[in-house]
Coordinates of C-alpha atoms and ligand atoms in Angstrom, one line a residue:
X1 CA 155.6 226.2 -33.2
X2 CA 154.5 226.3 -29.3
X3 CA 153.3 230.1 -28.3
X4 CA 151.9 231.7 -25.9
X5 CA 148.1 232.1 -26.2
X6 CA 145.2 233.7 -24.0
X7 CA 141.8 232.1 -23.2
X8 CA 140.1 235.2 -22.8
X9 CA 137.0 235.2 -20.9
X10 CA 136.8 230.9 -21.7
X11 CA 135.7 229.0 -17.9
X12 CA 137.8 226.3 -17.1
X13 CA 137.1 223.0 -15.7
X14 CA 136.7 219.2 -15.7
X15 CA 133.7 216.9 -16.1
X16 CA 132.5 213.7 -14.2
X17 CA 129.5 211.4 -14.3
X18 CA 128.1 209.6 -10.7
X19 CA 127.7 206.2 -12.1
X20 CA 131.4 206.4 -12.7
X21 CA 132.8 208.1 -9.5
X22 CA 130.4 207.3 -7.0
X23 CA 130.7 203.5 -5.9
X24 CA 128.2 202.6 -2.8
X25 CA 124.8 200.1 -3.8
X26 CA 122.6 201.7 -5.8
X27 CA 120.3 199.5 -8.7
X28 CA 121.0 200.7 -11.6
X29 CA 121.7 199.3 -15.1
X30 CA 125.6 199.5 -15.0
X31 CA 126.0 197.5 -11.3
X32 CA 123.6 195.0 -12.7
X33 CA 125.5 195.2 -16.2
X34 CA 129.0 194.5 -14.2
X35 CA 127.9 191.2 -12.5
X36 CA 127.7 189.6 -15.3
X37 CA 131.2 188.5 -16.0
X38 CA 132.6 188.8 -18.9
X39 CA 131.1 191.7 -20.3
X40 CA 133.9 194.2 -19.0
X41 CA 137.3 194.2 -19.9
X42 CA 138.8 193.8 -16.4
X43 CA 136.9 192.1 -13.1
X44 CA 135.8 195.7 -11.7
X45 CA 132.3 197.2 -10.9
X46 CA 130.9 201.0 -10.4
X47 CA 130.4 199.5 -7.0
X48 CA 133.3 200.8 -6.1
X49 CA 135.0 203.4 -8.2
X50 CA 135.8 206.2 -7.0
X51 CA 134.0 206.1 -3.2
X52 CA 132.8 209.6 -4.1
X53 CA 129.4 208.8 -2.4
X54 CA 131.7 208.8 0.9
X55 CA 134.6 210.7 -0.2
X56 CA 132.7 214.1 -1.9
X57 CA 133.9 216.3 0.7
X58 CA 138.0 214.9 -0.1
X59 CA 136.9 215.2 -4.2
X60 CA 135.6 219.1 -3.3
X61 CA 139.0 220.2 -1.8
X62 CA 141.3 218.4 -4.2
X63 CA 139.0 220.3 -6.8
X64 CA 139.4 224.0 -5.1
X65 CA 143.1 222.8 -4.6
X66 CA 143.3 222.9 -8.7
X67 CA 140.9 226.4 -8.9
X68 CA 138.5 224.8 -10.8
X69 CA 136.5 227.5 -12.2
X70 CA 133.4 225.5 -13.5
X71 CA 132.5 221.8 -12.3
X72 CA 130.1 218.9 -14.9
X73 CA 128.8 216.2 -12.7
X74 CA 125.9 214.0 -13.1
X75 CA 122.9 212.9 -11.0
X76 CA 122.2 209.5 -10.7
X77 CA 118.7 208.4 -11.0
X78 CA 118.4 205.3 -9.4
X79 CA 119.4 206.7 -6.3
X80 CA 116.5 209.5 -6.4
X81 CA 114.1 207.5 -8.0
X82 CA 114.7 203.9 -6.6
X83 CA 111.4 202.7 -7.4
X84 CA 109.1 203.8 -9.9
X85 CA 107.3 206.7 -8.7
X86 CA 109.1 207.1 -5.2
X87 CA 111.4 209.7 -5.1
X88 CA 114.4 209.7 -2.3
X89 CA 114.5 213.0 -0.8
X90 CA 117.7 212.0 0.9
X91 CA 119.7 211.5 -2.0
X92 CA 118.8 215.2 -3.5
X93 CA 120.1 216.3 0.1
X94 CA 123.1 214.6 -0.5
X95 CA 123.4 216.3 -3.9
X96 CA 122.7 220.1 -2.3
X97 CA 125.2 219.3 0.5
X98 CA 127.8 218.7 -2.6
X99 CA 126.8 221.4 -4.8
X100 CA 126.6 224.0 -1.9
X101 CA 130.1 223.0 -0.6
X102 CA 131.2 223.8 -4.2
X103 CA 129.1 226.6 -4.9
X104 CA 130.8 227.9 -1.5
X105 CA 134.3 228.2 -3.3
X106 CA 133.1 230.0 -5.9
X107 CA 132.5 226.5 -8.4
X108 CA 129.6 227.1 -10.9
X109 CA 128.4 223.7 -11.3
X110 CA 126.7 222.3 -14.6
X111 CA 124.4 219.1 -13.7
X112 CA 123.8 216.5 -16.1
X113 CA 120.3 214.9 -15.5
X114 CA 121.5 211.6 -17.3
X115 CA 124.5 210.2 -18.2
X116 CA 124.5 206.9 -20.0
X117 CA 123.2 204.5 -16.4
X118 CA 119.5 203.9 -16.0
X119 CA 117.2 202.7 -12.8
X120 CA 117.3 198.9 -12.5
X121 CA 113.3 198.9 -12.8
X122 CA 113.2 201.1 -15.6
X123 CA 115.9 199.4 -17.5
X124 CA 113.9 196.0 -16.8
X125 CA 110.8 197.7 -18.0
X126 CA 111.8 198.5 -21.2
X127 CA 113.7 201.5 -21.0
X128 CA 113.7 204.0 -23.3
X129 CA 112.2 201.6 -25.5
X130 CA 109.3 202.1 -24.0
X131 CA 106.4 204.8 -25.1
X132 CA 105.7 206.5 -21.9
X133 CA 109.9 206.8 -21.3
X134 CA 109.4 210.8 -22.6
X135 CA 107.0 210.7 -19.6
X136 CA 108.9 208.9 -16.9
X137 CA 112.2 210.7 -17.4
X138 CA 110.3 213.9 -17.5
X139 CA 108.8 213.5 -14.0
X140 CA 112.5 212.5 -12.9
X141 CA 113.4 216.1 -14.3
X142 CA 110.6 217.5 -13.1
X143 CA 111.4 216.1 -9.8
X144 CA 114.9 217.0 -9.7
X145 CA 114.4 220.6 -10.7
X146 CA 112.1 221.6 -8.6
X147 CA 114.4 220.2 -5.9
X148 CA 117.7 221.6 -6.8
X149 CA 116.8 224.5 -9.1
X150 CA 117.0 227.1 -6.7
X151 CA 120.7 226.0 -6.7
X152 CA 121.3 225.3 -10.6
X153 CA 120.9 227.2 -13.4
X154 CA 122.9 225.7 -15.5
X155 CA 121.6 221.8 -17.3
X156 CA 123.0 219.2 -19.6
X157 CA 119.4 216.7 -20.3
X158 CA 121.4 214.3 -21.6
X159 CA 124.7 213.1 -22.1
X160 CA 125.6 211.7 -25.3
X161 CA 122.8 210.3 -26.7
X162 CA 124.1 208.8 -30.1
X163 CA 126.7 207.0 -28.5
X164 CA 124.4 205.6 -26.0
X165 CA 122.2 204.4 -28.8
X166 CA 125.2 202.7 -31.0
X167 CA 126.8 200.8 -27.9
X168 CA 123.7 199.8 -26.5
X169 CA 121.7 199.0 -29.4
X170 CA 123.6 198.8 -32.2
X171 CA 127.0 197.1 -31.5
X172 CA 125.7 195.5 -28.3
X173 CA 129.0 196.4 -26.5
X174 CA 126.6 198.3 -23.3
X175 CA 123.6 197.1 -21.2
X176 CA 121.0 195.9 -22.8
X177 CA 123.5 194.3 -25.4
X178 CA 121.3 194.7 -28.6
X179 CA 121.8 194.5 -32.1
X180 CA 118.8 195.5 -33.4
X181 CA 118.7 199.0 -35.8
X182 CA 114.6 199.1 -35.5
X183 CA 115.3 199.7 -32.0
X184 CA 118.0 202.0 -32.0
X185 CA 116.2 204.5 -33.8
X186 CA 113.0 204.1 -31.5
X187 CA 115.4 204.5 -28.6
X188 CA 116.9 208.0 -30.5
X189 CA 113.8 208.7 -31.5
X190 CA 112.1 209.0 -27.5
X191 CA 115.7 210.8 -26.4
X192 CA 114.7 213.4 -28.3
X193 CA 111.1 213.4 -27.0
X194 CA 113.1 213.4 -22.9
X195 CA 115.2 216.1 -24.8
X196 CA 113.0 218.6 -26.3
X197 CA 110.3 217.7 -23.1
X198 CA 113.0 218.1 -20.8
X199 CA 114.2 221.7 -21.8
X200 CA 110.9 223.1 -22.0
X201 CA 110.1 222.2 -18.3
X202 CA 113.5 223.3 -17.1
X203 CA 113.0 226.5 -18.5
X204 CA 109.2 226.4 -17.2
X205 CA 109.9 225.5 -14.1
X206 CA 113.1 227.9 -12.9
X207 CA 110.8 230.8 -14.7
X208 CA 107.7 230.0 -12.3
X209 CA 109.3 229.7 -8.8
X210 CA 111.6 232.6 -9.8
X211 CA 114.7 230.5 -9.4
X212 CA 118.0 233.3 -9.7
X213 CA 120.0 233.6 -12.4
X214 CA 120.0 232.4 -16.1
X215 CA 118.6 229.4 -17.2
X216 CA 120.8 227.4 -19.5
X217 CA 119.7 224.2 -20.8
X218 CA 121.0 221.8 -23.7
X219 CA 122.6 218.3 -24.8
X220 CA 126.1 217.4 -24.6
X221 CA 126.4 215.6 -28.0
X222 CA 129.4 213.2 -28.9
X223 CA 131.1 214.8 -32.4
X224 CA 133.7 213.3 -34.1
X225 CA 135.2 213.9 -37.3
X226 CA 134.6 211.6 -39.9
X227 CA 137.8 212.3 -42.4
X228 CA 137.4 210.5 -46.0
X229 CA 141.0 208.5 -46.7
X230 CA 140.6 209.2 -50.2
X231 CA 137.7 211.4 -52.5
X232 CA 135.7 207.8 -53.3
X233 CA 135.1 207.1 -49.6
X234 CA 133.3 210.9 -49.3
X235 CA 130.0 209.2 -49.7
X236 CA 130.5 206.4 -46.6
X237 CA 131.3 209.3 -44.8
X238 CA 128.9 211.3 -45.1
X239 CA 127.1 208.7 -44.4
X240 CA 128.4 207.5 -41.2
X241 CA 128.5 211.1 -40.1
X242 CA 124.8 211.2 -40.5
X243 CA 123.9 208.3 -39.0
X244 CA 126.3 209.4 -35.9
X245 CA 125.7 212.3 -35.1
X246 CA 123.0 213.6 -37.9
X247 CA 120.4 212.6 -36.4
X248 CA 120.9 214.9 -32.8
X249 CA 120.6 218.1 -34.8
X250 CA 116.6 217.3 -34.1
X251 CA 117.5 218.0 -30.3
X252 CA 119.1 221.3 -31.5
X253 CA 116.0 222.3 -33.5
X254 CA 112.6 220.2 -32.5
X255 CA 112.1 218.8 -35.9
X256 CA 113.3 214.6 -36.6
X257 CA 114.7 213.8 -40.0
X258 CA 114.8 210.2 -41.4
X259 CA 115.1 207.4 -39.9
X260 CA 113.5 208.8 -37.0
X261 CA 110.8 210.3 -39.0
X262 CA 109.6 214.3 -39.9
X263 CA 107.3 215.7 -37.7
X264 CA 108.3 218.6 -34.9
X265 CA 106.5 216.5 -31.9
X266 CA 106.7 220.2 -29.9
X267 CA 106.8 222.6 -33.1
X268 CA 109.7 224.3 -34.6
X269 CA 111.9 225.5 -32.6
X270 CA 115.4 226.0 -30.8
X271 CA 115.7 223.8 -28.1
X272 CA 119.2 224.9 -26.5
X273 CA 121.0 227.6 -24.7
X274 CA 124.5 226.3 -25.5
X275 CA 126.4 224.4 -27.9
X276 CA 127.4 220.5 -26.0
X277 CA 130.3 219.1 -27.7
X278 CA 132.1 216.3 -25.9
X279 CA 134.7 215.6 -28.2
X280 CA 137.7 213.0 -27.9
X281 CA 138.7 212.2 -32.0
X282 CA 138.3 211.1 -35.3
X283 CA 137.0 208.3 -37.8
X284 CA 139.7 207.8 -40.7
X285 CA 136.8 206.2 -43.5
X286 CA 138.4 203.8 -45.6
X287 CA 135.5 201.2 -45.8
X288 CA 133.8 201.2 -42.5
X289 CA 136.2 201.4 -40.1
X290 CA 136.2 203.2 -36.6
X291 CA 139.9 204.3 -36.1
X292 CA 141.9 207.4 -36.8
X293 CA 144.1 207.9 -39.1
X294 CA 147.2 205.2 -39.3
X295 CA 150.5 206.8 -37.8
X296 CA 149.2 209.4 -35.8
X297 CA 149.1 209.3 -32.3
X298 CA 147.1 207.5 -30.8
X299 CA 146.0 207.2 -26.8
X300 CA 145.9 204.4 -24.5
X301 CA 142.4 202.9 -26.3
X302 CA 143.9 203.6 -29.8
X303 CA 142.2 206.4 -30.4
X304 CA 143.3 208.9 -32.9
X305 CA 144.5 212.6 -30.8
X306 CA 143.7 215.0 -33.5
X307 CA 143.9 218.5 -32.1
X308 CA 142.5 220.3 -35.0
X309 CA 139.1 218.2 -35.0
X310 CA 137.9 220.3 -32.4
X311 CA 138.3 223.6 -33.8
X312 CA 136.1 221.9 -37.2
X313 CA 133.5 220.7 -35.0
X314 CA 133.1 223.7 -33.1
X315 CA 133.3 226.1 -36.4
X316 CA 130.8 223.9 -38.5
X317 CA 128.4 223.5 -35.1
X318 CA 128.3 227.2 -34.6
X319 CA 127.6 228.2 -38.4
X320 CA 124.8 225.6 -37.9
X321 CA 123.0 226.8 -34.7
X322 CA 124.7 230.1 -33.4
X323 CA 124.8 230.1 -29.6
X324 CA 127.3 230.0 -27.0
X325 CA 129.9 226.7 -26.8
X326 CA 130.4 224.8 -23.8
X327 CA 133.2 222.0 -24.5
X328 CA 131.3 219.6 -22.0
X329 CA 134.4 216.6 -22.4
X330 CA 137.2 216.6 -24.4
X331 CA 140.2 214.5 -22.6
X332 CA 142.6 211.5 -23.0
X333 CA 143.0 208.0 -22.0
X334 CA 146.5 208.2 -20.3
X335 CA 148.0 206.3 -17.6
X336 CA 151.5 207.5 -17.8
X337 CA 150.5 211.0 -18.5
X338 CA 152.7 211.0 -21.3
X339 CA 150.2 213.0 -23.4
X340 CA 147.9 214.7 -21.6
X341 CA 149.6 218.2 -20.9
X342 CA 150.3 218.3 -25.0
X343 CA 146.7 217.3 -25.7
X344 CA 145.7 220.3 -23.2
X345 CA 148.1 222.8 -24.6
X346 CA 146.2 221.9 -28.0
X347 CA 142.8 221.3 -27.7
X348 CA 142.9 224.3 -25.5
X349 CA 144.7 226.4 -28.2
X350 CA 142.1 225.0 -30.8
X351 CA 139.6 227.7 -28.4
X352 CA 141.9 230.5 -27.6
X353 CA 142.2 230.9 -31.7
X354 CA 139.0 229.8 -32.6
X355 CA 137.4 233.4 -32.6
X356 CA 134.3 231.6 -31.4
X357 CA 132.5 232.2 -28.3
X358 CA 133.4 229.3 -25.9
X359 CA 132.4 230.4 -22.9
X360 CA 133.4 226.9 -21.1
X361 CA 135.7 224.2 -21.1
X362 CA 135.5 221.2 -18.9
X363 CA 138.2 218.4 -19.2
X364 CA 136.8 214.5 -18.7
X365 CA 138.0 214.3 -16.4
X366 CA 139.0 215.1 -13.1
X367 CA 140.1 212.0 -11.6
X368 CA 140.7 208.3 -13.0
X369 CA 137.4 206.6 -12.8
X370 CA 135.3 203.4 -13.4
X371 CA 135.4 203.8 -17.6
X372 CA 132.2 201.6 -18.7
X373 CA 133.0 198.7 -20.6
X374 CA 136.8 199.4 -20.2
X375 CA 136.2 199.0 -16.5
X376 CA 139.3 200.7 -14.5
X377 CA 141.8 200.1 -17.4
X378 CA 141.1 203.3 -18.8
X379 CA 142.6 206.7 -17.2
X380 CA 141.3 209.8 -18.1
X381 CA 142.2 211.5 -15.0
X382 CA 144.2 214.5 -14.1
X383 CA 144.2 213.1 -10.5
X384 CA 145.4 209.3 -11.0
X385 CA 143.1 207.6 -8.8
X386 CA 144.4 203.6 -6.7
X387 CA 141.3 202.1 -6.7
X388 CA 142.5 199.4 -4.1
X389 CA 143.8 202.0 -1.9
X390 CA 141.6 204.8 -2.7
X391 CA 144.2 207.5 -3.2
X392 CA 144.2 210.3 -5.5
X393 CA 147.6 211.6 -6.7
X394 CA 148.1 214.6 -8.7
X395 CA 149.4 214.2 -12.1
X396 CA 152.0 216.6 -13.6
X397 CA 149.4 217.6 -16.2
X398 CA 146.8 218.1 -13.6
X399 CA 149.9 221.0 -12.2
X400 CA 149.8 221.9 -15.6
X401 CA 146.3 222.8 -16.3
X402 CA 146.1 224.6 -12.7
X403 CA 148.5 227.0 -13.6
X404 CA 146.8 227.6 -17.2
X405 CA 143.4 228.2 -15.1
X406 CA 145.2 230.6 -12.9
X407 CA 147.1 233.1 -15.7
X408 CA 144.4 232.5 -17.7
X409 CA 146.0 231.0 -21.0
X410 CA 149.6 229.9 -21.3
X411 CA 152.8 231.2 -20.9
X412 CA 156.2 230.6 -22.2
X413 CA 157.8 229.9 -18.9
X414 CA 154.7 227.1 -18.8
X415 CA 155.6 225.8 -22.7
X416 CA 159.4 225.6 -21.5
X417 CA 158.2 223.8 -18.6
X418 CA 155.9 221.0 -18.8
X419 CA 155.8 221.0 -23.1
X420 CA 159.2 220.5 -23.8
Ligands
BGC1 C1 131.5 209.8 -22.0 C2 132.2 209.5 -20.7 C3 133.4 208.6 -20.9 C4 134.4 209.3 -21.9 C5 135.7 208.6 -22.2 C6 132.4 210.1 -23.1 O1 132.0 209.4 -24.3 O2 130.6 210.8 -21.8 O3 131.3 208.9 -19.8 O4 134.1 208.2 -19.8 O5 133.7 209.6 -23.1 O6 135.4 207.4 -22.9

């Protein structure tokens, strides 16, 4: 039964990476991955996405036009480090001038040092393959925050860093294409190095130039649910869990487990001020298999919309490590916007009778964009995006979720309007 519910003191927002709104030349491993043909579904490029590069100041109104309480969006390091070494003081302008603007109409903005793209030269090196990668991404960060962190308090190191591992080292399906286990666990193994590095200097740095307000820094980890189809496939499960997403708690708490080894490079300790969950579904394990569960609904990529996963993810996170939840993602591939205001009423009702702390909750995302290997086939927005034309239209569930950020919660007027 639809009711009313209250989000309580929960932040509201959406999410978005640059490598997937901004468009305009840059060299980074995703425009070089898109040249190659073949390797996305459709004939499109980050090149030109969503124009953001051009079209921020548009983006920033349509975003106060919805009251967007809280903002995610990512910086992209190619454009302010586009040789090794030689940072672009221009391109951090550009980023102030955007994070101002929003700051401005009252927008807390949350910025996400790296989301899934790398520098062409550093991707060409090695990437975070390489030794010394703790090293290079921590003078990026250390670049970066000393830059912008008189603005930002607020940090996500890395975005997702198991599902960068699996598609790009495991099942091949991103740049560098790899199928090689030994390597995807030296890759993990060196994100958690950037990660645990990473926070420590954020923290260090804000602290030392007396930067306002409070520091928070974390991950935003991709958590699914990994559902047994029947008690004798309890053991592959657990066992794909681990492998999935096991292996990040070492981000949460300094110390690796195996594969990646045992040591605490940096000592025990706790190594975020938030709980990052980006989540989107669930793994139905009968054999290995990497749908959801037959007959239930599924979105426009086939993937499973189970409501209830979130609420389990955020209830066994928060046993685990105790500290405030920020939902960082948690949306829907749907181009007719069949589903999207029933998947908010949902997922968002998951938090508002959780008990838990969420403080925030950013939807992925805010506008249709260039969706990695799916290329623009995928829409995720609230705002429907043409990319020929380059104009945004709001989507009924994009009305939907502004009215829930402005009471707060839902009402029944809202359930009679947009949920039945
Ligand atoms: C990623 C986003 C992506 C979304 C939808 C998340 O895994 O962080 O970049 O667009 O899922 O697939």
């Amino acid at each position: 039964m639809d009711r009313p519910y209250s989000l309580g003191s929960t932040l509201l927002g959406c999410a978005t990476s640059a490598t997937q709104i901004e468009g305009s030349p840059t060299k980074n491993s995703w425009y070089d991955w898109a040249e190659e043909s073949g390797r996305l579904k459709d004939a499109s490029s980050p090149k030109n996405a969503n124009q953001h590069w051009q079209r921020w100041r548009e983006d920033n109104r349509l975003i106060q036009e919805m009251g967007l309480q809280v903002y995610r969006m990512s910086l992209e390091w190619s454009r302010i480090e586009p040789e090794e070494g030689h940072f672009c003081r221009q391109a951090v302008n550009h980023y102030r001038a955007e994070i101002e603007d929003l700051q401005k109409m009252g927008v807390k903005v949350l910025v996400t040092l790296h989301h899934f793209s790398n520098p062409s030269w550093f991707e060409s090196r090695g990437g975070f393959l390489l030794k010394e990668s703790p090293a290079i991404f921590l003078r990026y960060v250390t670049y970066v925050v000393e830059a912008i962190g008189d603005l930002v308090s607020d940090y996500v190191t890395l975005n997702e860093p198991n599902v960068y591992v699996t598609l790009s080292y495991f099942l091949a399906q991103w740049p560098p294409a790899k199928h090689n286990p030994g390597q995807a666990v030296r890759v993990m193994r060196n994100l958690v190095y950037c990660h645990l590095t990473a926070y420590r200097r954020i923290h260090r740095i804000r602290a030392e130039r007396g930067f306002p307000g409070r520091t928070m820094v974390g991950f935003a980890e991709h958590l699914r649910v990994f559902t047994p189809a029947q008690p004798k496939d309890r053991p592959l499960a657990n066992g794909m869990e681990y492998l999935f997403q096991g292996l990040t708690e070492a981000m949460y708490t300094g110390r690796l487990t195996l594969p990646l080894g045992v040591e605490a490079p940096l000592g025990d300790g706790r190594f975020y001020d938030y709980i990052g969950i980006n989540y989107y579904t669930r793994i139905w394990v009968h054999g290995v298999n990497t749908a959801g569960r037959p007959g239930r609904p599924v979105n426009d990529l086939g993937w499973e919309i189970y409501p209830e996963g979130l609420g389990i993810l955020m209830r066994h996170r928060y046993k685990r490590f105790t500290a405030p939840i920020w939902v960082t993602e948690n949306g829907v591939a749907d181009r007719d916007d069949k589903y999207r205001c029933r998947f908010l009423y949902d997922h968002l009702r998951q938090i508002a009778e959780s008990g838990l702390p969420v403080e925030r909750y950013y939807h992925w995302s805010f506008m249709d964009n260039f969706e990695w290997a799916e290329g623009e086939t995928a829409a995720f927005g609230l705002i429907g995006c043409d990319f020929q034309t380059q104009k945004r239209t709001i989507r009924r569930s994009a009305r939907f979720y502004k009215e829930i950020i402005q009471n707060h919660g839902v009402t029944q007027p809202m359930i009679d309007h947009y949920l039945r």
